[in-house]
Amino acid sequence: MSDSDVSAVFTGGHEQVVFCQDEETGLKAIIAIHSTLLGPGLGGTRFFPYASEGEALADVLRLSRGMSYKNALAGLDLGGGKAVIIGDPNEIKTEALLRAYGRFVESLNGRYYTACDVGTYVQDMDVVARESRFVTGRSPESGGAGDSSVLTAYGVFQGMRASAEHLWGTPSLAGKRVGIAGVGKVGRYLIGHLIEDGASIVATDPYQGALEWLRTNYAQVEIVADTAELIASDIDVYAPCALGGALDDDTVAALTATVVCGAANNQLAHPGVEKLLEARGILYAPDYLVNSGGVIQVADEIHGFDFERAKRRASGIFDTTKKIYALASEEGVPPSVAADRLAERRMRDVGRLRGVYLP
Ligand SMILES: NC(=O)c1ccc[n+]([C@@H]2O[C@H](COP(=O)([O-])OP(=O)(O)OC[C@H]3O[C@@H](n4cnc5c(N)ncnc54)[C@H](O)[C@@H]3O)[C@@H](O)[C@H]2O)c1
């Protein structure tokens, strides 16, 4: 790891970064706590075969910072944290490794709460929780919140309704055509909400199993070959629900939709894309706001999971999306910049109160 890798920890404003190793099980993990201004850092554990430790460090620093913003904007009393386990989960994931990891999470004594992310599942969190109290996203059988894509999709739908109201005056997608890229866990629930609301849908997914699921469950959904065909087709809303970086210069230039609102993380491929979207008159619902239903769902588990309470909180994504559009117009900035500002204000204003000593 180079000096610049290490200095990234300090220049990124992170509070604490912990390297964890257990040679017997092959565990190599990094836990990054970006901010605890609003409360303990919450963010998932990504299990991924990083090419180098430097790459893993860069990812965990970026992701943990993102969680500070997401949790702040979601109105949670939680800061930002994230963890990465280095290695191919299909090859090295064992009960012993996950439990070794759980002991490191426990060692932070509640400064960091973990959850699922790419490469980790509710069953894995059940195992981690055998060694630590600071685990969310466990299975319902273990008292957990279960699959977070339920409220993630619900939150995306709320963001879409708010975008529809902003643009078309009615908080409904009835009669609109929505293009969904990625018919996975979130995409499937999202389709259910949209169909119920009266929208028509065109979708794409390279995975045959996803298309079969569509044909069986929603035969009325039009299927197209790939994302290029999807974005060029006549759609009102584009919902990226697959991978990050969905919005690059070429995609923005080709889009027929006037709203982009989807579940994928880090949709803007590079800084500046938000301005291209604005210049083309495309309303962009900030990804980390509209996909925060998942973190709201797992955060609820900390106090004993109650689905209805978590759903009520996720409904707030509707109002926050509208607030961000209003702030964006007021301050003359794209919605993604307005979202960052709102999150930073909450971290500053509420975080400042923590300086008031309570005996
Ligand atoms: N699940 C959650 O609670 C949650 C929370 C916040 C954000 N997200 C983000 O939402 C996105 C979807 O999450 P998910 O849990 O549904 O994942 P998933 O893995 O269940 O589904 C993703 C789907 O996208 C498809 N896909 C892959 N490449 C594609 C492409 N080029 N074009 C179209 N489809 C493609 C896959 O085949 C898969 O069916 C991810 O970016 C994830 O990080 C998920």
mmCIF file of C-alpha atoms and ligand atoms in Angstrom:
data_model
loop_
_atom_site.group_PDB
_atom_site.id
_atom_site.type_symbol
_atom_site.label_atom_id
_atom_site.label_comp_id
_atom_site.label_asym_id
_atom_site.label_seq_id
_atom_site.Cartn_x
_atom_site.Cartn_y
_atom_site.Cartn_z
ATOM 1 C CA MET A 1 0.000 0.000 0.000
ATOM 2 C CA SER A 2 1.465 3.364 -0.973
ATOM 3 C CA ASP A 3 1.818 6.528 1.122
ATOM 4 C CA SER A 4 -0.940 8.106 -0.956
ATOM 5 C CA ASP A 5 -3.287 5.207 -0.079
ATOM 6 C CA VAL A 6 -2.669 5.921 3.585
ATOM 7 C CA SER A 7 -2.984 9.695 3.299
ATOM 8 C CA ALA A 8 -6.371 9.183 1.554
ATOM 9 C CA VAL A 9 -7.686 8.093 4.971
ATOM 10 C CA PHE A 10 -6.903 11.479 6.447
ATOM 11 C CA THR A 11 -7.732 13.693 3.455
ATOM 12 C CA GLY A 12 -11.139 11.984 3.108
ATOM 13 C CA GLY A 13 -12.023 13.101 6.630
ATOM 14 C CA HIS A 14 -12.509 9.548 7.934
ATOM 15 C CA GLU A 15 -12.603 9.087 11.703
ATOM 16 C CA GLN A 16 -11.253 5.571 11.941
ATOM 17 C CA VAL A 17 -10.056 2.813 9.664
ATOM 18 C CA VAL A 18 -9.402 -0.656 11.022
ATOM 19 C CA PHE A 19 -7.459 -3.418 9.262
ATOM 20 C CA CYS A 20 -8.505 -6.868 10.415
ATOM 21 C CA GLN A 21 -6.654 -10.130 9.808
ATOM 22 C CA ASP A 22 -7.140 -13.720 10.884
ATOM 23 C CA GLU A 23 -4.554 -15.894 9.191
ATOM 24 C CA GLU A 24 -6.191 -19.235 10.051
ATOM 25 C CA THR A 25 -9.444 -18.445 8.245
ATOM 26 C CA GLY A 26 -7.896 -16.216 5.570
ATOM 27 C CA LEU A 27 -9.876 -13.193 6.738
ATOM 28 C CA LYS A 28 -8.571 -9.869 5.507
ATOM 29 C CA ALA A 29 -10.998 -7.039 6.077
ATOM 30 C CA ILE A 30 -11.037 -3.276 6.352
ATOM 31 C CA ILE A 31 -13.687 -1.459 8.363
ATOM 32 C CA ALA A 32 -13.946 2.284 7.686
ATOM 33 C CA ILE A 33 -15.901 4.671 9.881
ATOM 34 C CA HIS A 34 -16.303 7.942 8.040
ATOM 35 C CA SER A 35 -18.406 9.866 10.529
ATOM 36 C CA THR A 36 -20.195 9.260 13.815
ATOM 37 C CA LEU A 37 -21.527 12.839 14.034
ATOM 38 C CA LEU A 38 -25.116 11.588 13.851
ATOM 39 C CA GLY A 39 -24.575 8.249 15.586
ATOM 40 C CA PRO A 40 -22.761 4.935 15.084
ATOM 41 C CA GLY A 41 -21.601 4.281 11.535
ATOM 42 C CA LEU A 42 -23.944 1.935 9.632
ATOM 43 C CA GLY A 43 -23.117 0.353 6.293
ATOM 44 C CA GLY A 44 -22.856 -3.079 4.724
ATOM 45 C CA THR A 45 -19.979 -5.514 4.338
ATOM 46 C CA ARG A 46 -18.826 -5.970 0.750
ATOM 47 C CA PHE A 47 -17.152 -9.338 0.081
ATOM 48 C CA PHE A 48 -15.222 -8.933 -3.138
ATOM 49 C CA PRO A 49 -12.051 -10.241 -4.862
ATOM 50 C CA TYR A 50 -10.231 -6.905 -4.995
ATOM 51 C CA ALA A 51 -7.122 -6.886 -7.189
ATOM 52 C CA SER A 52 -5.097 -5.241 -4.425
ATOM 53 C CA GLU A 53 -5.355 -4.041 -0.847
ATOM 54 C CA GLY A 54 -5.044 -0.468 -2.118
ATOM 55 C CA GLU A 55 -8.114 -0.987 -4.295
ATOM 56 C CA ALA A 56 -10.034 -2.401 -1.319
ATOM 57 C CA LEU A 57 -9.025 0.558 0.834
ATOM 58 C CA ALA A 58 -10.074 3.083 -1.830
ATOM 59 C CA ASP A 59 -13.449 1.342 -2.139
ATOM 60 C CA VAL A 60 -14.178 1.198 1.591
ATOM 61 C CA LEU A 61 -13.208 4.862 2.028
ATOM 62 C CA ARG A 62 -15.499 5.915 -0.825
ATOM 63 C CA LEU A 63 -18.388 3.697 0.287
ATOM 64 C CA SER A 64 -18.235 4.671 3.974
ATOM 65 C CA ARG A 65 -18.302 8.372 3.078
ATOM 66 C CA GLY A 66 -21.323 7.702 0.862
ATOM 67 C CA MET A 67 -23.074 6.074 3.829
ATOM 68 C CA SER A 68 -22.631 9.222 5.950
ATOM 69 C CA TYR A 69 -24.528 11.175 3.301
ATOM 70 C CA LYS A 70 -27.157 8.484 2.734
ATOM 71 C CA ASN A 71 -27.907 8.001 6.439
ATOM 72 C CA ALA A 72 -27.988 11.762 7.058
ATOM 73 C CA LEU A 73 -30.452 12.384 4.234
ATOM 74 C CA ALA A 74 -32.598 9.421 5.303
ATOM 75 C CA GLY A 75 -33.072 11.202 8.640
ATOM 76 C CA LEU A 76 -31.432 8.400 10.611
ATOM 77 C CA ASP A 77 -29.510 8.894 13.841
ATOM 78 C CA LEU A 78 -26.637 7.030 12.275
ATOM 79 C CA GLY A 79 -23.296 7.955 10.814
ATOM 80 C CA GLY A 80 -21.438 6.429 7.906
ATOM 81 C CA GLY A 81 -19.421 3.249 7.914
ATOM 82 C CA LYS A 82 -18.675 0.358 5.588
ATOM 83 C CA ALA A 83 -16.531 -2.748 5.525
ATOM 84 C CA VAL A 84 -14.851 -4.807 2.848
ATOM 85 C CA ILE A 85 -13.664 -8.397 3.060
ATOM 86 C CA ILE A 86 -10.958 -9.096 0.500
ATOM 87 C CA GLY A 87 -11.343 -12.325 -1.504
ATOM 88 C CA ASP A 88 -13.742 -14.330 -3.616
ATOM 89 C CA PRO A 89 -16.753 -15.165 -1.433
ATOM 90 C CA ASN A 90 -17.408 -18.301 -3.504
ATOM 91 C CA GLU A 91 -13.987 -19.609 -2.562
ATOM 92 C CA ILE A 92 -13.145 -18.403 0.931
ATOM 93 C CA LYS A 93 -16.433 -17.656 2.696
ATOM 94 C CA THR A 94 -16.783 -20.021 5.680
ATOM 95 C CA GLU A 95 -18.550 -19.928 9.012
ATOM 96 C CA ALA A 96 -15.188 -19.519 10.745
ATOM 97 C CA LEU A 97 -14.175 -16.568 8.548
ATOM 98 C CA LEU A 98 -17.498 -14.789 9.057
ATOM 99 C CA ARG A 99 -17.314 -15.351 12.808
ATOM 100 C CA ALA A 100 -13.733 -14.065 12.919
ATOM 101 C CA TYR A 101 -15.012 -10.989 11.099
ATOM 102 C CA GLY A 102 -17.883 -10.711 13.599
ATOM 103 C CA ARG A 103 -15.406 -10.565 16.466
ATOM 104 C CA PHE A 104 -13.679 -7.593 14.852
ATOM 105 C CA VAL A 105 -17.050 -5.834 14.399
ATOM 106 C CA GLU A 106 -17.782 -6.533 18.082
ATOM 107 C CA SER A 107 -14.377 -5.134 19.071
ATOM 108 C CA LEU A 108 -15.530 -1.690 17.906
ATOM 109 C CA ASN A 109 -18.144 -1.814 20.655
ATOM 110 C CA GLY A 110 -20.979 -0.303 18.622
ATOM 111 C CA ARG A 111 -19.114 2.441 16.769
ATOM 112 C CA TYR A 112 -19.913 0.439 13.594
ATOM 113 C CA TYR A 113 -23.031 -1.573 12.664
ATOM 114 C CA THR A 114 -22.760 -3.896 9.714
ATOM 115 C CA ALA A 115 -25.305 -5.230 7.172
ATOM 116 C CA CYS A 116 -25.403 -7.034 3.791
ATOM 117 C CA ASP A 117 -23.823 -5.708 0.625
ATOM 118 C CA VAL A 118 -22.431 -7.188 -2.588
ATOM 119 C CA GLY A 119 -21.283 -10.730 -1.778
ATOM 120 C CA THR A 120 -22.981 -10.996 1.643
ATOM 121 C CA TYR A 121 -26.496 -12.198 2.420
ATOM 122 C CA VAL A 122 -28.938 -12.302 5.338
ATOM 123 C CA GLN A 123 -27.751 -15.816 6.242
ATOM 124 C CA ASP A 124 -24.182 -14.475 6.475
ATOM 125 C CA MET A 125 -25.348 -11.721 8.824
ATOM 126 C CA ASP A 126 -26.956 -14.378 11.031
ATOM 127 C CA VAL A 127 -23.510 -15.985 11.322
ATOM 128 C CA VAL A 128 -21.692 -12.677 11.956
ATOM 129 C CA ALA A 129 -24.313 -11.906 14.624
ATOM 130 C CA ARG A 130 -23.265 -14.977 16.587
ATOM 131 C CA GLU A 131 -20.131 -13.033 17.467
ATOM 132 C CA SER A 132 -21.398 -9.465 17.526
ATOM 133 C CA ARG A 133 -24.369 -7.447 18.758
ATOM 134 C CA PHE A 134 -23.791 -4.820 16.092
ATOM 135 C CA VAL A 135 -25.261 -6.567 13.058
ATOM 136 C CA THR A 136 -28.381 -5.707 11.029
ATOM 137 C CA GLY A 137 -29.919 -7.241 7.918
ATOM 138 C CA ARG A 138 -30.326 -10.606 9.652
ATOM 139 C CA SER A 139 -33.010 -13.085 8.635
ATOM 140 C CA PRO A 140 -36.557 -12.631 9.982
ATOM 141 C CA GLU A 141 -36.178 -16.013 11.769
ATOM 142 C CA SER A 142 -33.345 -14.449 13.767
ATOM 143 C CA GLY A 143 -35.352 -11.308 14.506
ATOM 144 C CA GLY A 144 -33.861 -9.403 11.579
ATOM 145 C CA ALA A 145 -35.269 -7.108 8.907
ATOM 146 C CA GLY A 146 -34.620 -9.625 6.132
ATOM 147 C CA ASP A 147 -34.277 -8.703 2.475
ATOM 148 C CA SER A 148 -33.758 -4.926 2.288
ATOM 149 C CA SER A 149 -34.759 -4.746 -1.374
ATOM 150 C CA VAL A 150 -38.426 -4.642 -0.261
ATOM 151 C CA LEU A 151 -38.200 -1.110 1.115
ATOM 152 C CA THR A 152 -35.464 -0.106 -1.332
ATOM 153 C CA ALA A 153 -37.962 -0.618 -4.165
ATOM 154 C CA TYR A 154 -40.697 1.099 -2.181
ATOM 155 C CA GLY A 155 -38.426 4.117 -1.622
ATOM 156 C CA VAL A 156 -37.483 4.309 -5.307
ATOM 157 C CA PHE A 157 -41.198 4.282 -6.113
ATOM 158 C CA GLN A 158 -41.726 7.186 -3.669
ATOM 159 C CA GLY A 159 -38.894 9.118 -5.352
ATOM 160 C CA MET A 160 -40.528 8.472 -8.728
ATOM 161 C CA ARG A 161 -43.925 9.679 -7.484
ATOM 162 C CA ALA A 162 -42.308 12.887 -6.166
ATOM 163 C CA SER A 163 -40.528 13.382 -9.511
ATOM 164 C CA ALA A 164 -43.835 12.867 -11.358
ATOM 165 C CA GLU A 165 -45.496 15.489 -9.191
ATOM 166 C CA HIS A 166 -42.631 17.927 -9.758
ATOM 167 C CA LEU A 167 -42.713 17.494 -13.515
ATOM 168 C CA TRP A 168 -46.282 16.566 -14.387
ATOM 169 C CA GLY A 169 -48.244 17.897 -11.387
ATOM 170 C CA THR A 170 -49.566 14.525 -10.144
ATOM 171 C CA PRO A 171 -47.761 12.098 -7.812
ATOM 172 C CA SER A 172 -48.557 9.104 -9.978
ATOM 173 C CA LEU A 173 -46.979 7.111 -12.770
ATOM 174 C CA ALA A 174 -50.349 6.159 -14.247
ATOM 175 C CA GLY A 175 -50.190 6.299 -18.025
ATOM 176 C CA LYS A 176 -46.381 6.795 -18.013
ATOM 177 C CA ARG A 177 -43.858 4.424 -19.540
ATOM 178 C CA VAL A 178 -40.995 3.363 -17.273
ATOM 179 C CA GLY A 179 -37.797 1.708 -18.531
ATOM 180 C CA ILE A 180 -36.180 -0.612 -15.996
ATOM 181 C CA ALA A 181 -32.591 -1.795 -16.470
ATOM 182 C CA GLY A 182 -32.051 -4.723 -14.108
ATOM 183 C CA VAL A 183 -34.826 -7.068 -13.044
ATOM 184 C CA GLY A 184 -33.132 -8.292 -9.884
ATOM 185 C CA LYS A 185 -34.262 -8.132 -6.260
ATOM 186 C CA VAL A 186 -35.135 -4.418 -6.323
ATOM 187 C CA GLY A 187 -36.318 -4.277 -9.944
ATOM 188 C CA ARG A 188 -38.895 -7.005 -9.328
ATOM 189 C CA TYR A 189 -40.535 -5.271 -6.364
ATOM 190 C CA LEU A 190 -40.423 -1.963 -8.231
ATOM 191 C CA ILE A 191 -42.307 -3.447 -11.179
ATOM 192 C CA GLY A 192 -45.065 -4.536 -8.774
ATOM 193 C CA HIS A 193 -45.509 -0.972 -7.429
ATOM 194 C CA LEU A 194 -45.503 0.550 -10.909
ATOM 195 C CA ILE A 195 -48.003 -1.879 -12.394
ATOM 196 C CA GLU A 196 -50.305 -1.285 -9.445
ATOM 197 C CA ASP A 197 -50.020 2.469 -10.043
ATOM 198 C CA GLY A 198 -51.011 2.080 -13.704
ATOM 199 C CA ALA A 199 -47.649 2.542 -15.449
ATOM 200 C CA SER A 200 -46.521 0.545 -18.466
ATOM 201 C CA ILE A 201 -43.064 -1.001 -18.371
ATOM 202 C CA VAL A 202 -40.242 -1.897 -20.697
ATOM 203 C CA ALA A 203 -37.341 -3.817 -19.154
ATOM 204 C CA THR A 204 -34.006 -5.420 -19.875
ATOM 205 C CA ASP A 205 -31.710 -7.865 -18.075
ATOM 206 C CA PRO A 206 -28.901 -10.050 -19.470
ATOM 207 C CA TYR A 207 -29.854 -12.854 -17.073
ATOM 208 C CA GLN A 208 -32.306 -15.332 -18.636
ATOM 209 C CA GLY A 209 -33.721 -16.282 -15.225
ATOM 210 C CA ALA A 210 -34.842 -12.663 -14.704
ATOM 211 C CA LEU A 211 -36.594 -12.615 -18.082
ATOM 212 C CA GLU A 212 -38.334 -15.903 -17.363
ATOM 213 C CA TRP A 213 -39.519 -14.486 -14.047
ATOM 214 C CA LEU A 214 -40.908 -11.478 -15.943
ATOM 215 C CA ARG A 215 -42.723 -13.590 -18.531
ATOM 216 C CA THR A 216 -44.272 -15.690 -15.767
ATOM 217 C CA ASN A 217 -45.270 -12.863 -13.440
ATOM 218 C CA TYR A 218 -45.798 -9.820 -15.652
ATOM 219 C CA ALA A 219 -46.429 -10.927 -19.230
ATOM 220 C CA GLN A 220 -47.517 -7.365 -20.097
ATOM 221 C CA VAL A 221 -43.959 -6.013 -19.593
ATOM 222 C CA GLU A 222 -42.126 -5.432 -22.877
ATOM 223 C CA ILE A 223 -38.627 -6.915 -22.921
ATOM 224 C CA VAL A 224 -35.826 -5.355 -24.961
ATOM 225 C CA ALA A 225 -32.367 -6.719 -25.760
ATOM 226 C CA ASP A 226 -30.148 -4.332 -23.806
ATOM 227 C CA THR A 227 -29.822 -1.006 -22.027
ATOM 228 C CA ALA A 228 -28.954 0.838 -25.247
ATOM 229 C CA GLU A 229 -32.284 -0.204 -26.758
ATOM 230 C CA LEU A 230 -34.093 0.567 -23.501
ATOM 231 C CA ILE A 231 -32.883 4.148 -23.179
ATOM 232 C CA ALA A 232 -33.493 4.873 -26.868
ATOM 233 C CA SER A 233 -37.075 3.600 -26.681
ATOM 234 C CA ASP A 234 -39.957 5.936 -25.989
ATOM 235 C CA ILE A 235 -39.939 6.138 -22.175
ATOM 236 C CA ASP A 236 -40.896 8.831 -19.645
ATOM 237 C CA VAL A 237 -38.789 7.491 -16.760
ATOM 238 C CA TYR A 238 -35.498 5.611 -16.772
ATOM 239 C CA ALA A 239 -34.857 3.445 -13.708
ATOM 240 C CA PRO A 240 -31.292 2.063 -13.521
ATOM 241 C CA CYS A 241 -31.570 -0.931 -11.181
ATOM 242 C CA ALA A 242 -28.419 -2.856 -12.090
ATOM 243 C CA LEU A 243 -24.868 -1.567 -11.819
ATOM 244 C CA GLY A 244 -23.224 1.739 -10.888
ATOM 245 C CA GLY A 245 -22.055 4.260 -13.514
ATOM 246 C CA ALA A 246 -25.309 3.909 -15.516
ATOM 247 C CA LEU A 247 -25.304 7.566 -16.529
ATOM 248 C CA ASP A 248 -22.366 8.512 -18.726
ATOM 249 C CA ASP A 249 -22.122 11.149 -21.458
ATOM 250 C CA ASP A 250 -23.396 8.854 -24.227
ATOM 251 C CA THR A 251 -26.328 7.564 -22.169
ATOM 252 C CA VAL A 252 -27.436 11.050 -21.203
ATOM 253 C CA ALA A 253 -27.244 12.164 -24.849
ATOM 254 C CA ALA A 254 -29.378 9.207 -25.991
ATOM 255 C CA LEU A 255 -32.025 9.282 -23.236
ATOM 256 C CA THR A 256 -35.618 9.906 -24.269
ATOM 257 C CA ALA A 257 -36.833 9.909 -20.648
ATOM 258 C CA THR A 258 -37.311 13.171 -18.758
ATOM 259 C CA VAL A 259 -36.884 11.553 -15.332
ATOM 260 C CA VAL A 260 -34.104 9.293 -14.063
ATOM 261 C CA CYS A 261 -34.964 7.534 -10.808
ATOM 262 C CA GLY A 262 -33.591 4.105 -9.946
ATOM 263 C CA ALA A 263 -32.038 1.938 -7.267
ATOM 264 C CA ALA A 264 -28.482 1.543 -8.540
ATOM 265 C CA ASN A 265 -25.747 3.121 -6.431
ATOM 266 C CA ASN A 266 -23.371 5.727 -7.873
ATOM 267 C CA GLN A 267 -25.297 6.259 -11.095
ATOM 268 C CA LEU A 268 -23.357 9.336 -12.214
ATOM 269 C CA ALA A 269 -20.331 7.903 -14.046
ATOM 270 C CA HIS A 270 -18.193 10.976 -13.345
ATOM 271 C CA PRO A 271 -18.537 14.473 -11.838
ATOM 272 C CA GLY A 272 -20.233 16.752 -14.346
ATOM 273 C CA VAL A 273 -22.858 14.257 -15.584
ATOM 274 C CA GLU A 274 -25.392 15.967 -13.304
ATOM 275 C CA LYS A 275 -24.897 19.142 -15.346
ATOM 276 C CA LEU A 276 -25.382 17.278 -18.646
ATOM 277 C CA LEU A 277 -28.672 15.901 -17.324
ATOM 278 C CA GLU A 278 -29.789 19.358 -16.269
ATOM 279 C CA ALA A 279 -28.806 20.861 -19.624
ATOM 280 C CA ARG A 280 -31.017 18.291 -21.379
ATOM 281 C CA GLY A 281 -33.921 19.068 -19.036
ATOM 282 C CA ILE A 282 -33.799 15.597 -17.450
ATOM 283 C CA LEU A 283 -34.845 15.487 -13.796
ATOM 284 C CA TYR A 284 -32.416 13.310 -11.834
ATOM 285 C CA ALA A 285 -33.572 11.904 -8.493
ATOM 286 C CA PRO A 286 -30.336 11.483 -6.478
ATOM 287 C CA ASP A 287 -29.589 7.767 -6.202
ATOM 288 C CA TYR A 288 -28.486 7.661 -2.585
ATOM 289 C CA LEU A 289 -31.684 9.389 -1.521
ATOM 290 C CA VAL A 290 -34.192 7.284 -3.448
ATOM 291 C CA ASN A 291 -32.462 3.977 -2.683
ATOM 292 C CA SER A 292 -32.242 4.660 1.068
ATOM 293 C CA GLY A 293 -35.318 2.525 1.838
ATOM 294 C CA GLY A 294 -32.968 -0.449 2.294
ATOM 295 C CA VAL A 295 -30.836 1.205 4.929
ATOM 296 C CA ILE A 296 -33.985 2.506 6.618
ATOM 297 C CA GLN A 297 -35.245 -1.095 6.737
ATOM 298 C CA VAL A 298 -32.086 -2.523 8.297
ATOM 299 C CA ALA A 299 -31.559 0.458 10.644
ATOM 300 C CA ASP A 300 -34.973 -0.254 12.147
ATOM 301 C CA GLU A 301 -33.665 -3.629 13.284
ATOM 302 C CA ILE A 302 -31.348 -1.955 15.811
ATOM 303 C CA HIS A 303 -34.360 -1.262 18.038
ATOM 304 C CA GLY A 304 -36.309 -4.448 17.211
ATOM 305 C CA PHE A 305 -37.646 -4.657 13.682
ATOM 306 C CA ASP A 306 -41.106 -3.295 12.939
ATOM 307 C CA PHE A 307 -41.918 -3.391 9.223
ATOM 308 C CA GLU A 308 -44.747 -0.831 9.359
ATOM 309 C CA ARG A 309 -42.592 1.669 11.249
ATOM 310 C CA ALA A 310 -39.770 1.222 8.731
ATOM 311 C CA LYS A 311 -42.205 1.598 5.829
ATOM 312 C CA ARG A 312 -43.591 4.842 7.296
ATOM 313 C CA ARG A 313 -40.071 6.173 7.512
ATOM 314 C CA ALA A 314 -39.301 5.092 3.930
ATOM 315 C CA SER A 315 -42.446 6.954 2.808
ATOM 316 C CA GLY A 316 -40.560 10.113 3.838
ATOM 317 C CA ILE A 317 -38.409 9.690 0.708
ATOM 318 C CA PHE A 318 -41.337 11.268 -1.173
ATOM 319 C CA ASP A 319 -41.108 14.524 0.822
ATOM 320 C CA THR A 320 -37.314 14.604 0.886
ATOM 321 C CA THR A 321 -37.199 14.228 -2.908
ATOM 322 C CA LYS A 322 -39.580 17.171 -3.278
ATOM 323 C CA LYS A 323 -37.536 19.190 -0.784
ATOM 324 C CA ILE A 324 -34.393 18.537 -2.799
ATOM 325 C CA TYR A 325 -36.005 19.643 -6.058
ATOM 326 C CA ALA A 326 -37.175 22.836 -4.309
ATOM 327 C CA LEU A 327 -33.713 23.485 -2.859
ATOM 328 C CA ALA A 328 -32.131 22.806 -6.253
ATOM 329 C CA SER A 329 -34.336 25.476 -7.892
ATOM 330 C CA GLU A 330 -33.779 27.912 -5.009
ATOM 331 C CA GLU A 331 -30.005 27.589 -5.065
ATOM 332 C CA GLY A 332 -29.670 27.133 -8.834
ATOM 333 C CA VAL A 333 -27.866 23.777 -8.603
ATOM 334 C CA PRO A 334 -28.611 20.254 -9.904
ATOM 335 C CA PRO A 335 -30.602 18.001 -7.506
ATOM 336 C CA SER A 336 -27.531 15.860 -6.727
ATOM 337 C CA VAL A 337 -25.709 18.944 -5.420
ATOM 338 C CA ALA A 338 -28.796 19.991 -3.443
ATOM 339 C CA ALA A 339 -28.929 16.499 -1.886
ATOM 340 C CA ASP A 340 -25.281 16.746 -0.778
ATOM 341 C CA ARG A 341 -25.929 20.167 0.724
ATOM 342 C CA LEU A 342 -28.976 18.961 2.650
ATOM 343 C CA ALA A 343 -27.050 15.970 4.031
ATOM 344 C CA GLU A 344 -24.080 18.182 4.989
ATOM 345 C CA ARG A 345 -26.388 20.661 6.736
ATOM 346 C CA ARG A 346 -27.975 17.930 8.828
ATOM 347 C CA MET A 347 -24.581 16.482 9.765
ATOM 348 C CA ARG A 348 -23.373 19.948 10.770
ATOM 349 C CA ASP A 349 -26.521 21.189 12.547
ATOM 350 C CA VAL A 350 -27.464 18.006 14.388
ATOM 351 C CA GLY A 351 -23.873 16.802 14.802
ATOM 352 C CA ARG A 352 -23.011 20.126 16.448
ATOM 353 C CA LEU A 353 -25.507 19.397 19.243
ATOM 354 C CA ARG A 354 -23.424 16.393 20.233
ATOM 355 C CA GLY A 355 -20.912 18.949 21.473
ATOM 356 C CA VAL A 356 -23.427 19.975 24.136
ATOM 357 C CA TYR A 357 -22.324 17.931 27.116
ATOM 358 C CA LEU A 358 -25.026 15.850 28.784
ATOM 359 C CA PRO A 359 -23.957 14.366 32.130
HETATM 360 N N1 LIG B 1 -30.989 -4.501 -2.558
HETATM 361 C C1 LIG B 1 -30.975 -3.370 -1.882
HETATM 362 O O1 LIG B 1 -31.563 -3.250 -0.811
HETATM 363 C C2 LIG B 1 -30.279 -2.166 -2.456
HETATM 364 C C3 LIG B 1 -30.186 -1.015 -1.661
HETATM 365 C C4 LIG B 1 -29.585 0.136 -2.196
HETATM 366 C C5 LIG B 1 -29.050 0.080 -3.478
HETATM 367 N N2 LIG B 1 -29.131 -1.068 -4.215
HETATM 368 C C6 LIG B 1 -28.547 -1.067 -5.561
HETATM 369 O O2 LIG B 1 -29.575 -1.361 -6.503
HETATM 370 C C7 LIG B 1 -29.026 -2.107 -7.596
HETATM 371 C C8 LIG B 1 -29.817 -3.410 -7.762
HETATM 372 O O3 LIG B 1 -29.727 -4.149 -6.563
HETATM 373 P P1 LIG B 1 -30.367 -5.607 -6.432
HETATM 374 O O4 LIG B 1 -30.291 -5.943 -4.997
HETATM 375 O O5 LIG B 1 -31.655 -5.645 -7.157
HETATM 376 O O6 LIG B 1 -29.275 -6.462 -7.222
HETATM 377 P P2 LIG B 1 -29.479 -7.854 -7.984
HETATM 378 O O7 LIG B 1 -28.111 -8.413 -8.144
HETATM 379 O O8 LIG B 1 -30.540 -8.672 -7.326
HETATM 380 O O9 LIG B 1 -30.090 -7.431 -9.414
HETATM 381 C C9 LIG B 1 -29.366 -6.779 -10.387
HETATM 382 C C10 LIG B 1 -29.901 -7.234 -11.729
HETATM 383 O O10 LIG B 1 -29.280 -6.453 -12.744
HETATM 384 C C11 LIG B 1 -28.996 -7.320 -13.844
HETATM 385 N N3 LIG B 1 -27.959 -6.705 -14.676
HETATM 386 C C12 LIG B 1 -26.616 -6.833 -14.604
HETATM 387 N N4 LIG B 1 -26.027 -6.122 -15.594
HETATM 388 C C13 LIG B 1 -27.027 -5.523 -16.292
HETATM 389 C C14 LIG B 1 -27.069 -4.660 -17.419
HETATM 390 N N5 LIG B 1 -25.947 -4.262 -18.025
HETATM 391 N N6 LIG B 1 -28.278 -4.235 -17.860
HETATM 392 C C15 LIG B 1 -29.415 -4.627 -17.253
HETATM 393 N N7 LIG B 1 -29.442 -5.450 -16.197
HETATM 394 C C16 LIG B 1 -28.269 -5.884 -15.706
HETATM 395 C C17 LIG B 1 -28.603 -8.626 -13.196
HETATM 396 O O11 LIG B 1 -28.732 -9.716 -14.108
HETATM 397 C C18 LIG B 1 -29.608 -8.701 -12.052
HETATM 398 O O12 LIG B 1 -30.786 -9.371 -12.455
HETATM 399 C C19 LIG B 1 -27.546 -2.302 -7.271
HETATM 400 O O13 LIG B 1 -26.802 -1.259 -7.871
HETATM 401 C C20 LIG B 1 -27.503 -2.133 -5.760
HETATM 402 O O14 LIG B 1 -26.230 -1.688 -5.302
HETATM 403 C C21 LIG B 1 -29.738 -2.185 -3.733
#
